[in-house]
Each structure stands twice: as C-alpha cells, then as structure tokens.
C-alpha cells in the first residue's frame, strides 16, 4: 500500500542529488570489482550514427572468484578523431587510467 502523505522528491533533487549519488556509488562498486581479477579483457566497438557522428565504446570483461563472467561498459563517447592505432590506444589508456586498471593486466580485443 502506498502512503498518500509521502512527499516525492522534486525533479531537481532527483537530477541534481540522487542520480549523481547513485552514479558515484555504482562507479565505486565497479572499481572495487575491477581490482579483484588477475586479468581484464577490453573490447571496443565503434560505429557511426545516422547523423554521421562517430562513437566508441570500451567494455571490460573478466571472470570473478565464483567463475562468473562480468562485463562493465567503461565509456561510450563521441569519437571524432581519425581511427588510427595511436588515437585508439590513447583513448584506451585514458579509460584504463580513469578506472584504475593496470595496463600490465589488461588485454584488448576488437
């Protein structure tokens, strides 16, 4: 049964407080999970929208201590640079640094 006297949070409270708190909490939990495995495999996926905007997604995959496969989307962004190996490697390194994943225990697949 719903409580009719309960005051719902405003749109501003939800967008300015609750969602950012939830996002921060989720990022911290994912970073904690990414510390555990010996190796993390990264996959990349690039595509172009109907409006001719390029996108790049980077996902981390690993097997946890219970032998369950885990996958987390680490970043998805508009990618307007040339699709050279140097530029792609630079973006991958940026994401590794952002998520505290050591290069020595990461592998990349495309």
PDB file of C-alpha atoms in Angstrom:
ATOM      1  CA  UNK A   1       0.000   0.000   0.000  1.00  0.00           C
ATOM      2  CA  UNK A   2       1.313   3.427  -0.885  1.00  0.00           C
ATOM      3  CA  UNK A   3       1.476   6.131   1.746  1.00  0.00           C
ATOM      4  CA  UNK A   4      -0.518   9.131   0.429  1.00  0.00           C
ATOM      5  CA  UNK A   5       1.276  11.515   2.809  1.00  0.00           C
ATOM      6  CA  UNK A   6       4.721  10.668   1.398  1.00  0.00           C
ATOM      7  CA  UNK A   7       6.310  13.612  -0.428  1.00  0.00           C
ATOM      8  CA  UNK A   8       8.120  12.560  -3.569  1.00  0.00           C
ATOM      9  CA  UNK A   9      11.466  14.251  -4.188  1.00  0.00           C
ATOM     10  CA  UNK A  10      11.380  17.016  -6.758  1.00  0.00           C
ATOM     11  CA  UNK A  11      12.768  16.677 -10.273  1.00  0.00           C
ATOM     12  CA  UNK A  12      15.715  18.875  -9.258  1.00  0.00           C
ATOM     13  CA  UNK A  13      16.525  16.751  -6.203  1.00  0.00           C
ATOM     14  CA  UNK A  14      16.427  13.616  -8.332  1.00  0.00           C
ATOM     15  CA  UNK A  15      18.581  15.024 -11.140  1.00  0.00           C
ATOM     16  CA  UNK A  16      20.988  17.084  -9.009  1.00  0.00           C
ATOM     17  CA  UNK A  17      21.402  14.830  -5.976  1.00  0.00           C
ATOM     18  CA  UNK A  18      20.003  11.322  -6.196  1.00  0.00           C
ATOM     19  CA  UNK A  19      21.200  10.336  -9.676  1.00  0.00           C
ATOM     20  CA  UNK A  20      24.758  11.695  -9.154  1.00  0.00           C
ATOM     21  CA  UNK A  21      24.941   9.851  -5.805  1.00  0.00           C
ATOM     22  CA  UNK A  22      23.758   6.638  -7.446  1.00  0.00           C
ATOM     23  CA  UNK A  23      26.290   7.084 -10.274  1.00  0.00           C
ATOM     24  CA  UNK A  24      29.166   7.691  -7.831  1.00  0.00           C
ATOM     25  CA  UNK A  25      28.175   4.646  -5.805  1.00  0.00           C
ATOM     26  CA  UNK A  26      27.990   2.456  -8.928  1.00  0.00           C
ATOM     27  CA  UNK A  27      31.408   3.660 -10.157  1.00  0.00           C
ATOM     28  CA  UNK A  28      32.978   2.893  -6.765  1.00  0.00           C
ATOM     29  CA  UNK A  29      31.456  -0.595  -6.743  1.00  0.00           C
ATOM     30  CA  UNK A  30      32.657  -1.325 -10.287  1.00  0.00           C
ATOM     31  CA  UNK A  31      36.177  -0.069  -9.474  1.00  0.00           C
ATOM     32  CA  UNK A  32      36.198  -2.361  -6.434  1.00  0.00           C
ATOM     33  CA  UNK A  33      35.189  -5.338  -8.592  1.00  0.00           C
ATOM     34  CA  UNK A  34      37.819  -4.454 -11.210  1.00  0.00           C
ATOM     35  CA  UNK A  35      40.579  -4.709  -8.569  1.00  0.00           C
ATOM     36  CA  UNK A  36      39.969  -8.423  -7.990  1.00  0.00           C
ATOM     37  CA  UNK A  37      40.745 -10.249 -11.267  1.00  0.00           C
ATOM     38  CA  UNK A  38      44.283 -11.016 -12.406  1.00  0.00           C
ATOM     39  CA  UNK A  39      43.374 -10.054 -15.963  1.00  0.00           C
ATOM     40  CA  UNK A  40      40.785  -7.832 -17.589  1.00  0.00           C
ATOM     41  CA  UNK A  41      39.930  -8.041 -21.274  1.00  0.00           C
ATOM     42  CA  UNK A  42      38.772  -4.893 -23.005  1.00  0.00           C
ATOM     43  CA  UNK A  43      36.582  -4.829 -26.061  1.00  0.00           C
ATOM     44  CA  UNK A  44      35.984  -1.831 -28.255  1.00  0.00           C
ATOM     45  CA  UNK A  45      33.131  -1.131 -30.584  1.00  0.00           C
ATOM     46  CA  UNK A  46      32.911   1.796 -32.943  1.00  0.00           C
ATOM     47  CA  UNK A  47      30.002   2.904 -35.085  1.00  0.00           C
ATOM     48  CA  UNK A  48      28.637   5.918 -36.896  1.00  0.00           C
ATOM     49  CA  UNK A  49      25.190   7.338 -36.180  1.00  0.00           C
ATOM     50  CA  UNK A  50      22.653   8.234 -38.825  1.00  0.00           C
ATOM     51  CA  UNK A  51      23.789  11.850 -38.254  1.00  0.00           C
ATOM     52  CA  UNK A  52      27.350  10.843 -39.187  1.00  0.00           C
ATOM     53  CA  UNK A  53      28.700  11.103 -35.616  1.00  0.00           C
ATOM     54  CA  UNK A  54      31.304   8.512 -34.680  1.00  0.00           C
ATOM     55  CA  UNK A  55      31.010   6.698 -31.356  1.00  0.00           C
ATOM     56  CA  UNK A  56      33.408   4.463 -29.464  1.00  0.00           C
ATOM     57  CA  UNK A  57      32.500   2.135 -26.593  1.00  0.00           C
ATOM     58  CA  UNK A  58      35.008   0.412 -24.312  1.00  0.00           C
ATOM     59  CA  UNK A  59      33.880  -2.545 -22.194  1.00  0.00           C
ATOM     60  CA  UNK A  60      35.778  -4.532 -19.539  1.00  0.00           C
ATOM     61  CA  UNK A  61      35.266  -8.290 -19.176  1.00  0.00           C
ATOM     62  CA  UNK A  62      36.611 -10.673 -16.544  1.00  0.00           C
ATOM     63  CA  UNK A  63      35.782 -13.840 -14.643  1.00  0.00           C
ATOM     64  CA  UNK A  64      35.160 -13.304 -10.934  1.00  0.00           C
ATOM     65  CA  UNK A  65      36.145 -15.526  -7.998  1.00  0.00           C
ATOM     66  CA  UNK A  66      32.894 -17.522  -8.464  1.00  0.00           C
ATOM     67  CA  UNK A  67      33.746 -18.242 -12.119  1.00  0.00           C
ATOM     68  CA  UNK A  68      31.033 -15.875 -13.315  1.00  0.00           C
ATOM     69  CA  UNK A  69      31.707 -13.667 -16.296  1.00  0.00           C
ATOM     70  CA  UNK A  70      31.336  -9.973 -15.549  1.00  0.00           C
ATOM     71  CA  UNK A  71      31.172  -7.137 -18.080  1.00  0.00           C
ATOM     72  CA  UNK A  72      31.039  -3.400 -17.493  1.00  0.00           C
ATOM     73  CA  UNK A  73      30.703  -0.603 -20.006  1.00  0.00           C
ATOM     74  CA  UNK A  74      33.532   1.733 -19.001  1.00  0.00           C
ATOM     75  CA  UNK A  75      32.947   4.513 -21.502  1.00  0.00           C
ATOM     76  CA  UNK A  76      30.900   5.377 -24.564  1.00  0.00           C
ATOM     77  CA  UNK A  77      31.584   8.683 -26.218  1.00  0.00           C
ATOM     78  CA  UNK A  78      31.504  10.658 -29.439  1.00  0.00           C
ATOM     79  CA  UNK A  79      34.755   9.888 -31.223  1.00  0.00           C
ATOM     80  CA  UNK A  80      35.682  12.475 -33.813  1.00  0.00           C
ATOM     81  CA  UNK A  81      39.404  11.677 -34.126  1.00  0.00           C
ATOM     82  CA  UNK A  82      40.861   9.704 -37.010  1.00  0.00           C
ATOM     83  CA  UNK A  83      40.601   5.989 -36.318  1.00  0.00           C
ATOM     84  CA  UNK A  84      44.340   5.381 -36.160  1.00  0.00           C
ATOM     85  CA  UNK A  85      46.012   2.879 -33.840  1.00  0.00           C
ATOM     86  CA  UNK A  86      47.732   5.729 -31.980  1.00  0.00           C
ATOM     87  CA  UNK A  87      44.463   7.609 -31.365  1.00  0.00           C
ATOM     88  CA  UNK A  88      42.572   4.479 -30.308  1.00  0.00           C
ATOM     89  CA  UNK A  89      45.417   3.422 -27.987  1.00  0.00           C
ATOM     90  CA  UNK A  90      45.365   6.875 -26.420  1.00  0.00           C
ATOM     91  CA  UNK A  91      41.644   6.590 -25.643  1.00  0.00           C
ATOM     92  CA  UNK A  92      42.059   3.078 -24.249  1.00  0.00           C
ATOM     93  CA  UNK A  93      44.909   4.249 -21.992  1.00  0.00           C
ATOM     94  CA  UNK A  94      42.755   7.154 -20.796  1.00  0.00           C
ATOM     95  CA  UNK A  95      39.960   4.747 -19.840  1.00  0.00           C
ATOM     96  CA  UNK A  96      42.395   2.358 -18.123  1.00  0.00           C
ATOM     97  CA  UNK A  97      43.726   5.242 -16.050  1.00  0.00           C
ATOM     98  CA  UNK A  98      40.238   6.529 -15.238  1.00  0.00           C
ATOM     99  CA  UNK A  99      39.154   3.105 -13.965  1.00  0.00           C
ATOM    100  CA  UNK A 100      42.480   2.264 -12.212  1.00  0.00           C
ATOM    101  CA  UNK A 101      43.129  -0.765 -14.430  1.00  0.00           C
ATOM    102  CA  UNK A 102      46.832  -1.505 -14.774  1.00  0.00           C
ATOM    103  CA  UNK A 103      47.999  -1.898 -18.363  1.00  0.00           C
ATOM    104  CA  UNK A 104      50.031  -4.958 -17.319  1.00  0.00           C
ATOM    105  CA  UNK A 105      46.862  -6.915 -16.526  1.00  0.00           C
ATOM    106  CA  UNK A 106      44.664  -5.729 -19.389  1.00  0.00           C
ATOM    107  CA  UNK A 107      44.202  -7.140 -22.861  1.00  0.00           C
ATOM    108  CA  UNK A 108      42.361  -5.565 -25.731  1.00  0.00           C
ATOM    109  CA  UNK A 109      40.101  -7.225 -28.305  1.00  0.00           C
ATOM    110  CA  UNK A 110      38.272  -5.635 -31.151  1.00  0.00           C
TER     111      UNK A 110
END
